[in-house]
Coordinates of C-alpha atoms and ligand atoms in Angstrom, one line a residue:
Chain A
M258 CA 2.0 25.5 -7.7
S259 CA 0.9 21.8 -6.0
E260 CA 0.8 21.7 -2.3
H261 CA 4.1 20.9 -0.4
D262 CA 3.9 16.9 1.2
I263 CA 3.8 18.1 4.7
E264 CA 1.1 20.7 3.8
L265 CA 0.0 17.7 2.6
Y266 CA 0.6 15.6 5.5
A267 CA -1.1 18.1 8.0
R268 CA -4.6 17.6 5.9
L269 CA -4.1 14.0 6.3
Q270 CA -4.0 14.0 9.9
A271 CA -7.0 15.9 9.9
K272 CA -8.4 12.5 8.5
D273 CA -8.8 14.3 4.8
K274 CA -9.1 11.0 2.5
R275 CA -8.4 13.4 -0.6
A276 CA -4.8 14.5 1.0
L277 CA -4.0 11.5 1.4
E278 CA -5.0 10.7 -2.3
I279 CA -3.0 13.0 -3.3
L280 CA 0.0 11.7 -1.4
Y281 CA -0.6 8.4 -3.0
D282 CA -0.7 9.6 -5.9
R283 CA 2.3 11.3 -5.6
Y284 CA 4.2 8.6 -3.9
E285 CA 2.7 5.6 -5.6
K286 CA 5.7 4.8 -8.6
L287 CA 8.3 5.6 -6.5
L288 CA 7.0 3.4 -3.5
F289 CA 6.2 0.2 -5.8
S290 CA 9.3 0.6 -7.6
F291 CA 11.6 0.6 -4.8
A292 CA 9.4 -2.2 -3.1
Y293 CA 9.7 -4.1 -6.5
R294 CA 13.7 -3.1 -6.7
M295 CA 13.6 -4.9 -3.1
T296 CA 11.3 -7.6 -3.8
G297 CA 10.9 -8.7 -7.0
R298 CA 7.7 -9.6 -6.9
R299 CA 4.8 -7.8 -7.7
D300 CA 2.0 -9.1 -5.3
L301 CA 4.7 -8.1 -2.0
S302 CA 5.3 -4.5 -3.8
E303 CA 1.6 -3.9 -3.5
E304 CA 1.4 -4.9 0.3
I305 CA 4.4 -3.1 1.0
V306 CA 2.8 0.4 -0.4
Q307 CA -0.2 -0.6 1.4
D308 CA 1.3 -1.1 4.5
V309 CA 3.1 2.2 4.0
F310 CA -0.2 4.1 3.6
L311 CA -1.9 2.6 6.1
K312 CA 0.1 3.6 8.5
L313 CA 0.4 6.9 7.5
W314 CA -3.5 6.8 7.7
T315 CA -3.8 5.0 11.0
K316 CA -0.9 6.6 13.2
P317 CA -1.7 10.0 13.7
G318 CA 1.9 12.0 14.1
I319 CA 3.6 8.9 12.6
Y320 CA 5.9 11.4 10.4
D321 CA 7.1 15.2 11.6
D322 CA 9.8 17.1 11.0
T323 CA 12.3 16.2 13.0
K324 CA 12.5 13.5 10.9
G325 CA 13.8 14.5 7.7
K326 CA 12.4 15.4 4.6
F327 CA 9.0 14.0 4.1
S328 CA 10.1 12.1 0.8
S329 CA 13.0 10.4 2.7
W330 CA 11.4 9.3 5.7
I331 CA 8.6 7.5 3.1
L332 CA 11.1 6.0 1.3
T333 CA 12.8 4.6 4.8
V334 CA 9.1 3.4 6.0
T335 CA 9.0 1.7 2.7
R336 CA 12.1 -0.1 3.1
Y337 CA 11.4 -1.7 6.3
A338 CA 8.1 -2.7 5.5
A339 CA 9.7 -4.4 2.5
I340 CA 12.4 -5.9 5.0
D341 CA 9.6 -6.9 7.2
C342 CA 8.0 -8.9 3.9
L343 CA 11.2 -10.2 2.3
R344 CA 11.6 -11.9 5.9
K345 CA 8.3 -13.4 6.1
K346 CA 8.4 -15.0 2.6
D347 CA 11.6 -16.0 2.6
D348 CA 13.5 -16.8 5.6
N349 CA 16.8 -18.5 4.4
H350 CA 16.9 -17.8 0.6
V351 CA 19.3 -15.5 -0.7
E352 CA 20.0 -14.5 -4.5
L353 CA 23.0 -13.1 -5.3
E354 CA 22.1 -11.9 -8.9
D355 CA 22.3 -8.4 -11.1
R356 CA 18.6 -6.8 -11.0
D357 CA 19.9 -4.0 -12.2
A358 CA 19.7 -4.3 -16.2
L359 CA 18.2 -1.3 -17.7
K360 CA 14.8 -1.4 -19.0
S361 CA 13.1 1.2 -20.6
S362 CA 10.6 3.1 -18.2
G363 CA 7.4 4.7 -19.8
P364 CA 6.5 8.3 -19.5
S365 CA 5.1 9.6 -16.3
V366 CA 3.2 11.9 -15.5
E367 CA 3.0 11.6 -11.4
E368 CA 6.6 10.6 -11.3
V369 CA 8.8 13.1 -7.5
A370 CA 11.0 14.8 -9.2
E371 CA 14.4 14.3 -7.6
W372 CA 13.6 10.7 -8.7
K373 CA 13.8 11.6 -12.4
E374 CA 17.2 13.6 -11.5
K375 CA 19.1 11.1 -9.2
R376 CA 17.9 7.7 -11.3
H377 CA 20.7 7.7 -13.8
E378 CA 23.5 8.8 -11.5
I379 CA 22.8 6.4 -8.8
R380 CA 22.4 3.7 -10.8
T381 CA 25.7 4.5 -13.0
A382 CA 27.2 4.9 -9.8
I383 CA 26.2 1.6 -8.5
N384 CA 27.4 -0.2 -12.0
Q385 CA 31.0 1.0 -11.7
L386 CA 31.5 -0.2 -8.0
A387 CA 33.2 -3.6 -7.9
E388 CA 30.9 -6.6 -8.4
E389 CA 31.6 -7.7 -4.6
Q390 CA 31.1 -3.8 -3.3
K391 CA 27.7 -4.0 -5.5
Q392 CA 26.4 -7.4 -3.9
I393 CA 27.5 -6.0 -0.1
V394 CA 24.8 -3.2 -0.7
E395 CA 22.3 -5.1 -2.4
L396 CA 22.4 -7.6 0.8
F397 CA 22.9 -4.6 3.7
Y398 CA 20.7 -1.9 1.9
F399 CA 17.8 -3.5 -0.5
K400 CA 17.7 -7.1 1.1
G401 CA 18.4 -5.8 4.8
L402 CA 20.2 -9.2 5.5
S403 CA 22.1 -8.5 9.0
Q404 CA 25.8 -8.9 9.3
Q405 CA 26.0 -12.7 10.3
K406 CA 23.8 -13.5 7.5
I407 CA 26.2 -11.3 5.2
A408 CA 29.2 -12.5 7.1
D409 CA 28.0 -16.2 6.3
T410 CA 26.8 -15.1 2.2
F411 CA 30.4 -14.0 1.5
E412 CA 32.2 -16.2 4.0
I413 CA 34.3 -13.7 5.3
P414 CA 34.7 -13.1 9.1
L415 CA 31.9 -11.6 11.1
G416 CA 34.3 -8.6 12.4
T417 CA 35.1 -7.7 9.0
V418 CA 31.5 -7.0 7.7
K419 CA 30.7 -3.2 9.2
G420 CA 33.9 -2.3 7.7
R421 CA 33.0 -3.7 4.3
I422 CA 29.8 -2.2 4.1
R423 CA 31.1 1.5 5.0
L424 CA 33.4 0.8 2.7
A425 CA 31.0 0.1 -0.1
L426 CA 28.5 2.6 0.8
K427 CA 30.9 5.3 1.0
H428 CA 33.0 4.1 -2.2
L429 CA 29.4 4.5 -3.9
H430 CA 28.6 7.8 -2.4
K431 CA 31.9 9.4 -3.6
K432 CA 31.1 7.9 -7.2
I433 CA 27.6 9.4 -7.0
G434 CA 29.1 12.9 -6.2
G435 CA 31.9 12.7 -8.9
I436 CA 29.0 12.0 -11.8
K437 CA 27.2 15.0 -10.2
E438 CA 30.2 17.2 -10.4
G439 CA 30.7 16.0 -14.1
R440 CA 27.3 16.7 -15.0
D441 CA 27.5 20.4 -13.2
H442 CA 30.9 20.8 -15.1
S443 CA 29.7 20.1 -18.2
Y444 CA 27.2 22.5 -17.7
D445 CA 29.1 24.6 -17.0
R446 CA 31.2 24.4 -20.6
T447 CA 27.7 24.4 -22.7
Chain B
M67 CA 26.3 -6.5 26.9
T68 CA 29.6 -4.8 27.0
E69 CA 29.6 -1.4 25.5
H70 CA 31.8 -2.8 22.7
K71 CA 29.6 -5.3 22.1
T72 CA 26.7 -3.1 21.9
C73 CA 28.0 -0.6 19.3
E74 CA 28.5 -3.7 16.9
C75 CA 24.6 -3.5 16.5
L76 CA 23.9 -0.6 14.6
L77 CA 24.1 -2.1 11.5
D78 CA 21.6 -4.7 12.7
Y79 CA 19.6 -2.0 14.3
F80 CA 19.8 0.0 11.0
N81 CA 18.2 -3.2 9.0
D82 CA 15.7 -4.1 12.2
T83 CA 17.3 -7.4 12.3
L84 CA 17.4 -7.4 16.1
T85 CA 15.3 -8.9 18.6
D86 CA 12.5 -5.9 20.5
E87 CA 14.8 -6.6 23.9
E88 CA 18.4 -6.0 22.1
K89 CA 16.6 -3.1 20.2
S90 CA 15.5 -1.3 23.4
Q91 CA 18.7 -1.8 24.8
F92 CA 20.5 -0.6 21.8
E93 CA 18.4 2.8 21.3
H94 CA 19.1 3.2 25.3
H95 CA 23.2 2.5 24.3
L96 CA 22.3 5.1 21.3
A97 CA 21.4 8.3 23.8
T98 CA 24.9 7.9 25.6
C99 CA 27.0 7.1 22.7
K100 CA 28.0 9.4 20.2
D101 CA 30.3 7.7 18.2
C102 CA 27.1 5.3 17.1
R103 CA 24.3 8.6 17.0
D104 CA 27.2 9.7 14.3
E105 CA 27.2 6.4 12.5
L106 CA 24.0 6.2 12.7
Q107 CA 23.7 9.4 11.0
E108 CA 26.6 8.8 8.5
L109 CA 24.5 5.6 7.1
N110 CA 21.5 7.1 7.0
M111 CA 23.4 9.7 4.7
L112 CA 25.2 7.7 2.7
T113 CA 22.1 5.5 1.8
A114 CA 19.7 8.7 1.5
D115 CA 19.8 8.2 -2.6
L116 CA 19.9 4.3 -3.1
P117 CA 16.3 4.2 -3.4
F118 CA 16.0 6.6 -6.1
S119 CA 17.9 3.3 -8.3
A120 CA 15.3 1.7 -8.8
E121 CA 13.7 1.7 -12.2
L122 CA 10.1 2.7 -12.8
T123 CA 7.8 0.0 -12.9
E124 CA 4.8 0.6 -13.4
P125 CA 2.0 0.0 -10.3
N126 CA -0.7 -3.3 -10.9
E127 CA -3.8 -2.2 -12.3
G128 CA -6.2 -1.6 -9.9
M129 CA -4.0 -1.3 -7.0
K130 CA -4.9 2.4 -5.9
D131 CA -8.7 1.7 -5.8
R132 CA -7.5 -1.5 -3.7
I133 CA -5.3 0.1 -1.4
L134 CA -6.9 3.3 -0.6
A135 CA -10.5 1.2 -0.1
S136 CA -8.7 -1.2 2.5
V137 CA -7.2 1.5 4.2
F138 CA -9.7 3.6 4.9
E139 CA -12.0 1.3 5.2
E140 CA -9.4 0.0 7.8
S141 CA -10.1 3.2 10.0
E142 CA -13.8 2.9 10.2
V143 CA -15.2 0.0 9.9
P144 CA -18.3 -1.4 11.9
E145 CA -18.1 -5.0 12.8
E146 CA -20.1 -6.8 10.3
T147 CA -19.9 -10.0 8.2
E148 CA -19.0 -10.0 4.6
T149 CA -16.9 -12.6 2.9
P150 CA -15.5 -12.6 -0.6
I151 CA -17.4 -14.2 -3.0
V152 CA -16.3 -16.6 -5.6
I153 CA -18.0 -17.1 -8.6
K154 CA -17.8 -19.1 -12.6
E155 CA -17.4 -18.0 -15.6
S156 CA -20.7 -16.6 -16.0
K157 CA -22.9 -17.3 -18.6
R158 CA -25.8 -14.7 -18.5
R159 CA -24.8 -11.5 -20.2
N160 CA -26.8 -9.7 -18.5
Y161 CA -24.5 -9.5 -15.4
R162 CA -21.6 -8.4 -16.8
W163 CA -21.3 -5.3 -14.4
L164 CA -21.3 -8.0 -11.5
Q165 CA -17.6 -9.0 -13.0
P166 CA -15.3 -6.3 -12.3
L167 CA -17.0 -6.0 -8.8
L168 CA -16.3 -9.8 -8.2
A169 CA -13.1 -9.6 -9.2
A170 CA -12.5 -7.0 -7.0
S171 CA -14.0 -8.5 -4.2
L172 CA -11.9 -12.0 -4.6
L173 CA -8.4 -9.4 -4.8
L174 CA -9.5 -7.8 -1.3
S175 CA -10.1 -11.2 0.3
L176 CA -13.0 -8.5 2.4
S177 CA -12.6 -9.7 5.9
A178 CA -15.3 -7.1 7.6
N179 CA -18.0 -4.7 5.9
A180 CA -16.1 -3.7 2.6
Y181 CA -16.9 -0.7 1.1
F182 CA -14.2 -0.2 -1.9
Y183 CA -13.9 2.1 -4.8
L184 CA -14.3 1.3 -8.2
N185 CA -11.6 2.0 -10.8
Q186 CA -11.6 6.0 -11.7
N187 CA -11.9 5.4 -15.3
G188 CA -14.5 2.8 -15.0
Q189 CA -11.8 -0.4 -16.3
E190 CA -12.5 -3.4 -15.7
I191 CA -10.3 -5.4 -12.9
S192 CA -8.7 -7.7 -15.1
N193 CA -8.2 -10.2 -13.3
P194 CA -11.1 -13.0 -13.8
P195 CA -13.2 -14.3 -11.1
R196 CA -12.4 -17.7 -9.6
E197 CA -13.6 -21.1 -10.4
G198 CA -16.9 -22.0 -7.4
T199 CA -19.9 -22.9 -7.8
D200 CA -21.9 -20.2 -6.6
E201 CA -25.7 -19.1 -8.3
I202 CA -27.0 -15.8 -8.9
V203 CA -30.5 -16.5 -7.6
K204 CA -31.8 -12.6 -8.4
Q205 CA -30.6 -9.4 -9.7
V206 CA -33.2 -6.4 -9.3
Q207 CA -32.3 -2.9 -10.8
L208 CA -33.2 -0.3 -7.8
A209 CA -35.4 3.0 -8.6
V210 CA -34.5 5.9 -7.6
S211 CA -36.5 8.1 -4.9
E212 CA -37.4 11.5 -5.7
G213 CA -35.2 14.2 -5.2
Y214 CA -32.4 12.2 -5.4
E215 CA -30.3 10.9 -8.1
G216 CA -28.3 8.2 -8.8
T217 CA -28.8 4.0 -10.2
A218 CA -27.9 0.9 -8.5
E219 CA -28.2 -2.9 -9.2
A220 CA -27.9 -5.3 -6.4
A221 CA -27.3 -9.5 -6.8
M222 CA -28.4 -12.2 -3.9
I223 CA -25.8 -15.1 -4.8
K224 CA -26.3 -18.6 -3.2
K225 CA -23.3 -19.8 -2.0
E226 CA -22.3 -23.1 -0.3
E227 CA -22.1 -21.1 3.1
G228 CA -25.0 -18.9 2.4
M229 CA -26.0 -16.0 0.5
A230 CA -24.2 -13.1 -0.7
L231 CA -25.7 -9.5 -1.8
V232 CA -23.8 -7.6 -4.3
V233 CA -24.7 -3.8 -4.6
Q234 CA -23.1 -1.7 -6.8
A235 CA -24.2 2.1 -7.7
S236 CA -23.3 4.7 -9.7
N237 CA -24.4 8.6 -10.0
L238 CA -24.8 8.8 -6.5
K239 CA -24.6 12.6 -5.4
P240 CA -21.4 12.6 -3.2
L241 CA -21.1 12.4 0.6
T242 CA -20.3 14.9 3.0
G243 CA -18.3 14.6 6.3
N244 CA -19.3 11.1 8.0
E245 CA -21.9 10.1 5.3
A246 CA -22.4 6.7 3.9
Y247 CA -24.6 4.7 2.0
Q248 CA -26.4 2.2 3.7
V249 CA -28.3 -1.3 2.1
W250 CA -30.9 -2.7 4.0
L251 CA -33.3 -6.0 3.5
I252 CA -36.8 -5.8 4.4
D253 CA -38.5 -8.8 5.2
E254 CA -42.5 -9.1 5.4
A255 CA -42.7 -8.6 8.8
G256 CA -40.9 -5.0 7.5
E257 CA -38.5 -5.5 9.9
K258 CA -35.0 -3.5 8.3
F259 CA -31.5 -5.4 8.3
R260 CA -27.9 -3.9 8.0
A261 CA -26.4 -5.6 4.6
G262 CA -23.6 -3.3 4.1
T263 CA -22.5 0.0 4.1
F264 CA -20.4 1.9 0.8
R265 CA -19.0 5.0 -0.1
T266 CA -19.0 7.0 -3.6
N267 CA -15.6 7.8 -5.4
T268 CA -14.7 11.0 -7.0
E269 CA -17.4 9.8 -10.2
G270 CA -20.3 9.1 -7.3
K271 CA -19.9 5.1 -7.8
G272 CA -20.0 2.9 -4.8
A273 CA -20.3 -0.5 -4.3
V274 CA -20.6 -3.1 -1.6
T275 CA -20.2 -7.2 -1.0
Y276 CA -22.5 -8.3 2.1
S277 CA -23.0 -11.7 2.9
V278 CA -26.4 -12.7 4.5
N279 CA -26.5 -14.5 7.4
Y280 CA -29.2 -13.0 9.8
E281 CA -30.5 -15.6 12.5
G282 CA -33.7 -17.0 11.2
E283 CA -35.8 -17.5 8.7
H284 CA -36.6 -14.0 6.2
N285 CA -39.1 -13.9 3.2
W286 CA -37.1 -10.7 2.1
T287 CA -39.4 -8.2 -0.1
T288 CA -37.5 -5.5 -0.1
I289 CA -34.2 -3.9 -0.6
A290 CA -33.5 -0.4 -0.1
V291 CA -30.3 1.9 -0.2
T292 CA -30.5 5.1 2.6
L293 CA -28.2 7.9 3.0
E294 CA -27.4 7.9 6.5
P295 CA -25.8 10.7 8.6
T296 CA -22.8 8.2 10.0
P297 CA -21.7 4.5 8.6
D298 CA -23.0 2.7 11.6
S299 CA -26.8 3.6 12.1
Q300 CA -28.2 0.2 13.4
Q301 CA -31.9 1.2 11.7
P302 CA -32.8 3.5 8.9
K303 CA -32.3 7.5 9.7
G304 CA -31.7 9.0 6.4
D305 CA -33.5 8.8 3.4
I306 CA -34.1 6.3 0.6
V307 CA -32.0 7.1 -2.2
L308 CA -32.8 3.8 -3.9
A309 CA -34.9 0.7 -3.8
S310 CA -36.3 -1.9 -5.3
Q311 CA -38.8 -5.2 -4.6
L312 CA -37.5 -8.4 -4.5
Ligands
ZN207 ZN1 28.1 2.8 20.6

């Protein structure tokens, strides 16, 4: 039985290097893949993962359970590190592209279980979104653009940006829910 | 900012695009505006699954060693000067063992006293050393002291800006607590100079690069590795584990 994240975090707080290493092994692929999903660059993705673990190791008390699940929290930290990195490296460059083309993924031992479960569902849901909503999610969530930049990119009034983002996210959430339900339903029948 | 205007900052707060001042203003606002708190919570909920859409991307080769080394280094380093070593493609076979280390030191851009883990399974780090004008002037095998185990090689490398020392050790006994392996250069007068600190990985391997730029001229006679109770001993306190004449 592997140790829970929160126990490892407690050990890490006591400067147990081994605990950091276990957490590293557990999250390396997910964080690297997520950073790569956001930046599209391996070098930056490594910097981002390093930044996250450096924070974890050098900033005591950076996480506590009021901040939610450890996995959600560390992903949020990764996202901010990636956004920061994107801004530093590439200030005005915005690409609208579909990087979602499915590639085959190799075997993996250390994957976070949640990822395995959710990856397919979420990707399917994203692919079901209308093109414009897909791009809104991309620029807002994965590129971390400001409302102003999103307004400029889509040539829409600033005041309408928030509404569109929320609509796209809610739409996506519903679709994910729908796919999950469909899966559970088909399990019921078999 | 009017109340209404402040509420509009929510998405930019979520994406961290606000200035520090705007950010702290918004955080104050957040404490008093339930709408914004609810909306922020909803935003977190709606986006929580999105990272899991990432396609599995294999991490860079050797990434774990680099990251862990630099994370641990950042928090415990005494101030010393060590710089990356640049070396041209080797024609001499006998210092092949240096290659991964040199490559790693390039990747790390060592700016401070760096010890780092070698790749756990002994894989070479694939990036080739870059072009350079450096030359290996001396290379030795260190002999192990009685009661200890381990092997180590050391090389002095002449660089444009001075001399660099590279030490790579393996099969060393694991460290406990704050212990560290410390490299020393000893001159004709018997004076001992710190020349790099390293820790070992789980397989007992460790390595360090160090730029040798002490004041004055020194004729080095001996290189030694000691086991120190802490990484910051200014003079050796622990036993000599490995040593060689230079
Ligand atoms: Zn508000």
